[in-house]
Short mmCIF file of C-alpha atoms in Angstrom, two decimals:
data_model
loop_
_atom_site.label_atom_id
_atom_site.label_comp_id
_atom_site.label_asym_id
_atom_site.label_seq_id
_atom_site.Cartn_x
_atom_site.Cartn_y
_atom_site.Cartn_z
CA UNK A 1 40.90 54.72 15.88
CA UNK A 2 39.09 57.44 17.47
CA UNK A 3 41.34 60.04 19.79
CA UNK A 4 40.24 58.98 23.43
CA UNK A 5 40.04 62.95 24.12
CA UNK A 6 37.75 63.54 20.94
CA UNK A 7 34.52 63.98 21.92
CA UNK A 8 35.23 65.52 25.00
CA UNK A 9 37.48 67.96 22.73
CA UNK A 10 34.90 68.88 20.60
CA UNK A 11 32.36 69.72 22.77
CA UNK A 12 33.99 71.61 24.84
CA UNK A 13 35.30 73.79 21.99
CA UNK A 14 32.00 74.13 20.88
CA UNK A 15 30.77 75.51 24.12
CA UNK A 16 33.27 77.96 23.59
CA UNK A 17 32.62 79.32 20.14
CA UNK A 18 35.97 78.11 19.05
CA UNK A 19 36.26 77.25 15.26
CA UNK A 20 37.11 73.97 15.19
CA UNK A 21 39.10 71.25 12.78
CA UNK A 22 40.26 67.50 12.75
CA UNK A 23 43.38 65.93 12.47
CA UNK A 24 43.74 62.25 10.94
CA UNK A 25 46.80 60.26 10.88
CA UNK A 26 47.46 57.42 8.63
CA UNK A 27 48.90 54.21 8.13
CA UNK A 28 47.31 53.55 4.79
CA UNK A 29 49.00 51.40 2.00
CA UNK A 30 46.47 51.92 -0.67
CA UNK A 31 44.26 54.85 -1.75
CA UNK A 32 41.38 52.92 -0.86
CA UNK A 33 41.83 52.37 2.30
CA UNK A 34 43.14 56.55 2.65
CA UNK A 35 38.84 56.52 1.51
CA UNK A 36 37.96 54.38 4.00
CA UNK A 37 39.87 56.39 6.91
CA UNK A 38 38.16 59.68 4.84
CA UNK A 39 35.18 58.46 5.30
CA UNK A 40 35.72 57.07 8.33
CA UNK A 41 36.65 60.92 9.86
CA UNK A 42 33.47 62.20 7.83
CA UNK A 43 31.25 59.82 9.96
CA UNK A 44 32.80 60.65 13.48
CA UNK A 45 32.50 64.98 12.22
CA UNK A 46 29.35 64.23 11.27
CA UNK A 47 26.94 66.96 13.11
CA UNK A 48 29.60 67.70 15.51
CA UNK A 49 30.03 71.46 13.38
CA UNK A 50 33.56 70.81 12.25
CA UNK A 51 34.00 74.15 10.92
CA UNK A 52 37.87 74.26 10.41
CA UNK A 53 39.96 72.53 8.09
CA UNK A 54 40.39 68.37 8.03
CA UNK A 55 44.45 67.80 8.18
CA UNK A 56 45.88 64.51 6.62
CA UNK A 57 49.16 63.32 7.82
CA UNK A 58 51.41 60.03 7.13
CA UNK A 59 54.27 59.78 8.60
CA UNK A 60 56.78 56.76 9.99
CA UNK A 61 56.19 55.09 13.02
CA UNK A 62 58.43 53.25 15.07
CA UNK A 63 58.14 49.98 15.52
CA UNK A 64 55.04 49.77 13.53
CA UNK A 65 55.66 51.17 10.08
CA UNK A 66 53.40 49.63 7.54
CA UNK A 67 54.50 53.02 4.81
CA UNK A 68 57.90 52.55 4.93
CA UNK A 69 57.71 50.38 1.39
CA UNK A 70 56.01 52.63 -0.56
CA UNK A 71 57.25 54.86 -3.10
CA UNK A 72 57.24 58.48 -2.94
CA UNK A 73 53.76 58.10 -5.74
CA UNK A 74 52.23 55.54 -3.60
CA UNK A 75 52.35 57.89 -1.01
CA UNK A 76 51.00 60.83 -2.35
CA UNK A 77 48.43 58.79 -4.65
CA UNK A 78 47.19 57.62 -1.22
CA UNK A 79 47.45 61.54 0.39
CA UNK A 80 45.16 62.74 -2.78
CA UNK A 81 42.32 60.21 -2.60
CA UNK A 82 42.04 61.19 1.07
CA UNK A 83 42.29 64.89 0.70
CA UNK A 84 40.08 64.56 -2.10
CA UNK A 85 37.18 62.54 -0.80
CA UNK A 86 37.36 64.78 2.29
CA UNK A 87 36.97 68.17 -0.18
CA UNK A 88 34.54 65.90 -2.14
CA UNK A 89 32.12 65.84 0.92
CA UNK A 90 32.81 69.63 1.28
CA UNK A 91 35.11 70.21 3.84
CA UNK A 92 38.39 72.03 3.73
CA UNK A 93 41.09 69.75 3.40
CA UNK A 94 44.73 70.36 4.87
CA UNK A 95 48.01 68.36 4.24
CA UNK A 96 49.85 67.99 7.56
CA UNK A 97 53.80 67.45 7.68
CA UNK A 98 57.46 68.19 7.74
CA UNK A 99 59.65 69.92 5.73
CA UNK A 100 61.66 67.16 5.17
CA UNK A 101 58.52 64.39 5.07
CA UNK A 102 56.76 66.88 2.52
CA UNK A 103 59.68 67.26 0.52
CA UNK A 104 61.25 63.91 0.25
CA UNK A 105 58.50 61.70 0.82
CA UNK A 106 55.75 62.93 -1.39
CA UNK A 107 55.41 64.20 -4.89
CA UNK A 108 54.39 68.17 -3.63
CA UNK A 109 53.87 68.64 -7.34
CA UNK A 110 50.90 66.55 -7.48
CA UNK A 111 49.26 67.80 -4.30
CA UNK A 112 49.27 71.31 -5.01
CA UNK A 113 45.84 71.68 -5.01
CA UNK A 114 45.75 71.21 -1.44
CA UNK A 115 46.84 73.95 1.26
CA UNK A 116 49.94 72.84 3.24
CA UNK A 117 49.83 72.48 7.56
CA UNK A 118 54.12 72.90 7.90
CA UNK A 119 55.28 71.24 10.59
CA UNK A 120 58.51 72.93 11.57
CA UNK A 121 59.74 73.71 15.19
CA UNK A 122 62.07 76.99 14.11
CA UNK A 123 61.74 80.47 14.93
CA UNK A 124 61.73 81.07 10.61
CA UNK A 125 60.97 78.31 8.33
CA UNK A 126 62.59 78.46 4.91
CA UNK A 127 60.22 76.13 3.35
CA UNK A 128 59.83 77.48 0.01
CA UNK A 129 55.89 76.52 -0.89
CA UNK A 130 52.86 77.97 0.02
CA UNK A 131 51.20 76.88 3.77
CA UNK A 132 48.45 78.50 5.26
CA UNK A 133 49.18 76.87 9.12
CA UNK A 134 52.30 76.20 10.65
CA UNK A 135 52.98 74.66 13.47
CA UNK A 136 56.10 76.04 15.06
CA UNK A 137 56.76 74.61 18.36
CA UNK A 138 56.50 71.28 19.89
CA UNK A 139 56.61 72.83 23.95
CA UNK A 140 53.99 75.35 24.09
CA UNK A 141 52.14 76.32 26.99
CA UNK A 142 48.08 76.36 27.16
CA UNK A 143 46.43 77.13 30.34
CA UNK A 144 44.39 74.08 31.30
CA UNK A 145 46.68 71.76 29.91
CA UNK A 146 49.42 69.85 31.64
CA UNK A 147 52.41 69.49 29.73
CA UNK A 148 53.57 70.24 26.33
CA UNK A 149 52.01 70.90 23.38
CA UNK A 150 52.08 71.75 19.79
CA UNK A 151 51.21 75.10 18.96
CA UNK A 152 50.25 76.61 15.13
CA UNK A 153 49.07 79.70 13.48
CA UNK A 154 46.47 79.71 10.60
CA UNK A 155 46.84 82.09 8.09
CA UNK A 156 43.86 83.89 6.98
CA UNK A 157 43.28 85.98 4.01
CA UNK A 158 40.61 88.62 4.74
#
């Protein structure tokens, strides 16, 4: 489903010139339904000048777990066909997740194609592959915004 906060989001980081990216989490069991939730994030960017990277995350839920089956190749067979389709279309695609999701859950072999979003609340992360965001902290501060929230750096090569 659509993020409540997503339209409003957008436009108001396009009033203010910021660069902008999606993030999509899934609950798919199959690649083809990892397409249909590609494509389904391709129609809601759609003219909306998504210039940033479009992140990919699956991860466990509580209570409502329908990956918790699969095998660490169903998993990142379903991760590449929506990474894929999204690069396919010609957006930037980004895999989202934990050190310990990344490197336990998924085959990072097969996905190296794709640039890594590391999840890791530390002050260093050790995580020994290549990631070009991390998100560091879970209790950031952002005027504007009540409450806590995540907080990441991209790295850019100039």
């Amino acid at each position: 489903t659509l993020d409540e906060f997503y339209e409003g989001n957008v436009e108001g980081a396009r009033k203010a010139g910021i660069k902008m990216g999606v993030y999509f989490f899934s609950q798919a069991i199959t690649p083809e339904e990892a397409i249909e939730e590609a494509d389904f994030v391709l129609k809601h960017i759609k003219g909306k000048h998504i210039d940033g990277p479009i992140a990919f995350d699956m991860e466990p839920l509580e209570n409502a777990n329908r990956i918790t089956h699969l095998t660490s190749e169903e998993r990142t067979m379903i991760a590449d066909a929506f990474l894929h389709r999204i690069e396919k279309k010609g957006h930037e695609a980004l895999l989202y997740g934990n050190p310990t999701w990344l490197g336990s859950s998924l085959w990072m072999s097969r996905l190296t194609k794709y640039d890594v979003w590391l999840a890791h609340y530390t002050n260093y992360t050790q995580w020994p592959y290549d990631y070009v965001m991390w998100q560091y902290t879970s209790t950031g501060r952002v005027p504007g915004v009540t409450g806590d929230v995540d907080l990441s750096v991209m790295l850019i090569k100039k």
